[in-house]
Amino acid sequence: MFIILIHFRKSDSQIDYYNEDHKQFLKENIAEGNFITAGMRSPKTGEAILSCIDDLESLQIILSEDPFYKQRIGQYEIIEFTPDMTCNQMQEYMDTHDENC
């Protein structure tokens, strides 16, 4: 599993310009089971994505299609981890999406 932190490094106007395409990218990858959730960080310095992709290379290929990545809107920090403890709902999700999680 991976946590992806996007650290914004462009102006709000540039972020806003590509935001709809970026949101569509996120929605598609959530629908495909690549991402579990995504959202804005507080304060608004970037975004966070939780991914259950099982290998870094595959994740990097997917992220390279993100409009924010293509336009260098942010710096991407990828943190790999193995969940040892989860709530029941998360465990059920992981069990039913085993091919990705």
mmCIF file of N, CA and C in Angstrom, residues 38-84:
data_model
loop_
_atom_site.group_PDB
_atom_site.id
_atom_site.type_symbol
_atom_site.label_atom_id
_atom_site.label_comp_id
_atom_site.label_asym_id
_atom_site.label_seq_id
_atom_site.Cartn_x
_atom_site.Cartn_y
_atom_site.Cartn_z
ATOM 1 N N ALA A 38 -8.895 9.966 -1.863
ATOM 2 C CA ALA A 38 -8.002 11.092 -2.165
ATOM 3 C C ALA A 38 -8.665 12.363 -1.669
ATOM 4 N N GLY A 39 -7.851 13.335 -1.311
ATOM 5 C CA GLY A 39 -8.428 14.594 -0.865
ATOM 6 C C GLY A 39 -7.385 15.657 -0.600
ATOM 7 N N MET A 40 -7.905 16.859 -0.396
ATOM 8 C CA MET A 40 -7.069 18.022 -0.129
ATOM 9 C C MET A 40 -6.477 17.934 1.270
ATOM 10 N N ARG A 41 -5.239 18.334 1.395
ATOM 11 C CA ARG A 41 -4.602 18.412 2.712
ATOM 12 C C ARG A 41 -5.023 19.712 3.398
ATOM 13 N N SER A 42 -4.979 19.700 4.711
ATOM 14 C CA SER A 42 -5.303 20.895 5.500
ATOM 15 C C SER A 42 -4.070 21.319 6.272
ATOM 16 N N PRO A 43 -3.579 22.531 6.055
ATOM 17 C CA PRO A 43 -4.080 23.553 5.157
ATOM 18 C C PRO A 43 -3.842 23.152 3.700
ATOM 19 N N LYS A 44 -4.373 23.947 2.780
ATOM 20 C CA LYS A 44 -4.353 23.626 1.352
ATOM 21 C C LYS A 44 -2.946 23.797 0.767
ATOM 22 N N THR A 45 -2.072 22.863 1.142
ATOM 23 C CA THR A 45 -0.700 22.877 0.622
ATOM 24 C C THR A 45 -0.467 21.739 -0.360
ATOM 25 N N GLY A 46 -1.501 20.916 -0.577
ATOM 26 C CA GLY A 46 -1.361 19.777 -1.461
ATOM 27 C C GLY A 46 -2.502 18.807 -1.267
ATOM 28 N N GLU A 47 -2.284 17.587 -1.716
ATOM 29 C CA GLU A 47 -3.292 16.543 -1.624
ATOM 30 C C GLU A 47 -2.663 15.272 -1.090
ATOM 31 N N ALA A 48 -3.535 14.349 -0.694
ATOM 32 C CA ALA A 48 -3.101 13.028 -0.245
ATOM 33 C C ALA A 48 -3.942 11.981 -0.962
ATOM 34 N N ILE A 49 -3.295 10.884 -1.336
ATOM 35 C CA ILE A 49 -3.961 9.767 -2.007
ATOM 36 C C ILE A 49 -3.547 8.497 -1.284
ATOM 37 N N LEU A 50 -4.511 7.614 -1.045
ATOM 38 C CA LEU A 50 -4.220 6.294 -0.493
ATOM 39 C C LEU A 50 -4.418 5.286 -1.613
ATOM 40 N N SER A 51 -3.382 4.518 -1.899
ATOM 41 C CA SER A 51 -3.411 3.563 -3.006
ATOM 42 C C SER A 51 -3.120 2.156 -2.516
ATOM 43 N N CYS A 52 -3.842 1.195 -3.087
ATOM 44 C CA CYS A 52 -3.566 -0.199 -2.744
ATOM 45 C C CYS A 52 -2.860 -0.917 -3.900
ATOM 46 N N ILE A 53 -2.245 -0.174 -4.796
ATOM 47 C CA ILE A 53 -1.384 -0.773 -5.814
ATOM 48 C C ILE A 53 -0.283 -1.535 -5.086
ATOM 49 N N ASP A 54 0.116 -2.679 -5.643
ATOM 50 C CA ASP A 54 1.057 -3.525 -4.897
ATOM 51 C C ASP A 54 2.524 -3.339 -5.256
ATOM 52 N N ASP A 55 2.833 -2.527 -6.258
ATOM 53 C CA ASP A 55 4.258 -2.308 -6.532
ATOM 54 C C ASP A 55 4.502 -0.875 -7.006
ATOM 55 N N LEU A 56 5.648 -0.371 -6.640
ATOM 56 C CA LEU A 56 6.001 1.022 -6.881
ATOM 57 C C LEU A 56 6.025 1.365 -8.366
ATOM 58 N N GLU A 57 6.569 0.486 -9.180
ATOM 59 C CA GLU A 57 6.674 0.775 -10.612
ATOM 60 C C GLU A 57 5.295 0.976 -11.239
ATOM 61 N N SER A 58 4.348 0.112 -10.899
ATOM 62 C CA SER A 58 2.984 0.259 -11.424
ATOM 63 C C SER A 58 2.361 1.569 -10.966
ATOM 64 N N LEU A 59 2.570 1.908 -9.710
ATOM 65 C CA LEU A 59 2.037 3.164 -9.180
ATOM 66 C C LEU A 59 2.636 4.356 -9.917
ATOM 67 N N GLN A 60 3.930 4.342 -10.146
ATOM 68 C CA GLN A 60 4.590 5.458 -10.830
ATOM 69 C C GLN A 60 4.065 5.624 -12.256
ATOM 70 N N ILE A 61 3.770 4.521 -12.915
ATOM 71 C CA ILE A 61 3.205 4.591 -14.270
ATOM 72 C C ILE A 61 1.837 5.261 -14.231
ATOM 73 N N ILE A 62 1.013 4.863 -13.264
ATOM 74 C CA ILE A 62 -0.318 5.464 -13.120
ATOM 75 C C ILE A 62 -0.198 6.948 -12.793
ATOM 76 N N LEU A 63 0.643 7.296 -11.829
ATOM 77 C CA LEU A 63 0.791 8.700 -11.432
ATOM 78 C C LEU A 63 1.313 9.568 -12.570
ATOM 79 N N SER A 64 2.087 8.997 -13.467
ATOM 80 C CA SER A 64 2.629 9.781 -14.582
ATOM 81 C C SER A 64 1.532 10.266 -15.530
ATOM 82 N N GLU A 65 0.332 9.704 -15.415
ATOM 83 C CA GLU A 65 -0.802 10.128 -16.237
ATOM 84 C C GLU A 65 -1.626 11.239 -15.580
ATOM 85 N N ASP A 66 -1.318 11.569 -14.347
ATOM 86 C CA ASP A 66 -2.045 12.614 -13.625
ATOM 87 C C ASP A 66 -1.738 13.974 -14.253
ATOM 88 N N PRO A 67 -2.769 14.741 -14.623
ATOM 89 C CA PRO A 67 -2.519 16.072 -15.184
ATOM 90 C C PRO A 67 -1.667 16.960 -14.272
ATOM 91 N N PHE A 68 -1.838 16.844 -12.965
ATOM 92 C CA PHE A 68 -0.985 17.613 -12.053
ATOM 93 C C PHE A 68 0.474 17.194 -12.203
ATOM 94 N N TYR A 69 0.715 15.920 -12.378
ATOM 95 C CA TYR A 69 2.085 15.423 -12.547
ATOM 96 C C TYR A 69 2.659 15.927 -13.878
ATOM 97 N N LYS A 70 1.868 15.795 -14.930
ATOM 98 C CA LYS A 70 2.330 16.211 -16.260
ATOM 99 C C LYS A 70 2.672 17.701 -16.308
ATOM 100 N N GLN A 71 1.922 18.504 -15.579
ATOM 101 C CA GLN A 71 2.131 19.956 -15.584
ATOM 102 C C GLN A 71 3.031 20.433 -14.447
ATOM 103 N N ARG A 72 3.582 19.481 -13.704
ATOM 104 C CA ARG A 72 4.482 19.784 -12.587
ATOM 105 C C ARG A 72 3.835 20.729 -11.564
ATOM 106 N N ILE A 73 2.554 20.473 -11.310
ATOM 107 C CA ILE A 73 1.810 21.279 -10.339
ATOM 108 C C ILE A 73 2.329 21.029 -8.932
ATOM 109 N N GLY A 74 2.767 19.806 -8.685
ATOM 110 C CA GLY A 74 3.238 19.471 -7.347
ATOM 111 C C GLY A 74 4.385 18.493 -7.365
ATOM 112 N N GLN A 75 5.015 18.391 -6.226
ATOM 113 C CA GLN A 75 6.057 17.384 -6.007
ATOM 114 C C GLN A 75 5.369 16.184 -5.361
ATOM 115 N N TYR A 76 5.638 14.989 -5.874
ATOM 116 C CA TYR A 76 4.992 13.766 -5.398
ATOM 117 C C TYR A 76 5.916 13.029 -4.442
ATOM 118 N N GLU A 77 5.424 12.815 -3.240
ATOM 119 C CA GLU A 77 6.140 12.030 -2.235
ATOM 120 C C GLU A 77 5.375 10.720 -2.066
ATOM 121 N N ILE A 78 6.059 9.608 -2.276
ATOM 122 C CA ILE A 78 5.425 8.290 -2.201
ATOM 123 C C ILE A 78 5.967 7.556 -0.987
ATOM 124 N N ILE A 79 5.047 7.132 -0.130
ATOM 125 C CA ILE A 79 5.403 6.419 1.095
ATOM 126 C C ILE A 79 4.785 5.031 1.023
ATOM 127 N N GLU A 80 5.622 4.010 1.054
ATOM 128 C CA GLU A 80 5.114 2.630 1.044
ATOM 129 C C GLU A 80 4.974 2.143 2.479
ATOM 130 N N PHE A 81 3.884 1.413 2.737
ATOM 131 C CA PHE A 81 3.711 0.836 4.065
ATOM 132 C C PHE A 81 2.876 -0.433 3.972
ATOM 133 N N THR A 82 2.985 -1.260 5.002
ATOM 134 C CA THR A 82 2.187 -2.473 5.125
ATOM 135 C C THR A 82 1.249 -2.293 6.308
ATOM 136 N N PRO A 83 -0.071 -2.249 6.041
ATOM 137 C CA PRO A 83 -1.000 -2.060 7.150
ATOM 138 C C PRO A 83 -1.029 -3.289 8.058
ATOM 139 N N ASP A 84 -0.754 -3.072 9.326
ATOM 140 C CA ASP A 84 -0.797 -4.149 10.313
ATOM 141 C C ASP A 84 -2.117 -4.171 11.062
#
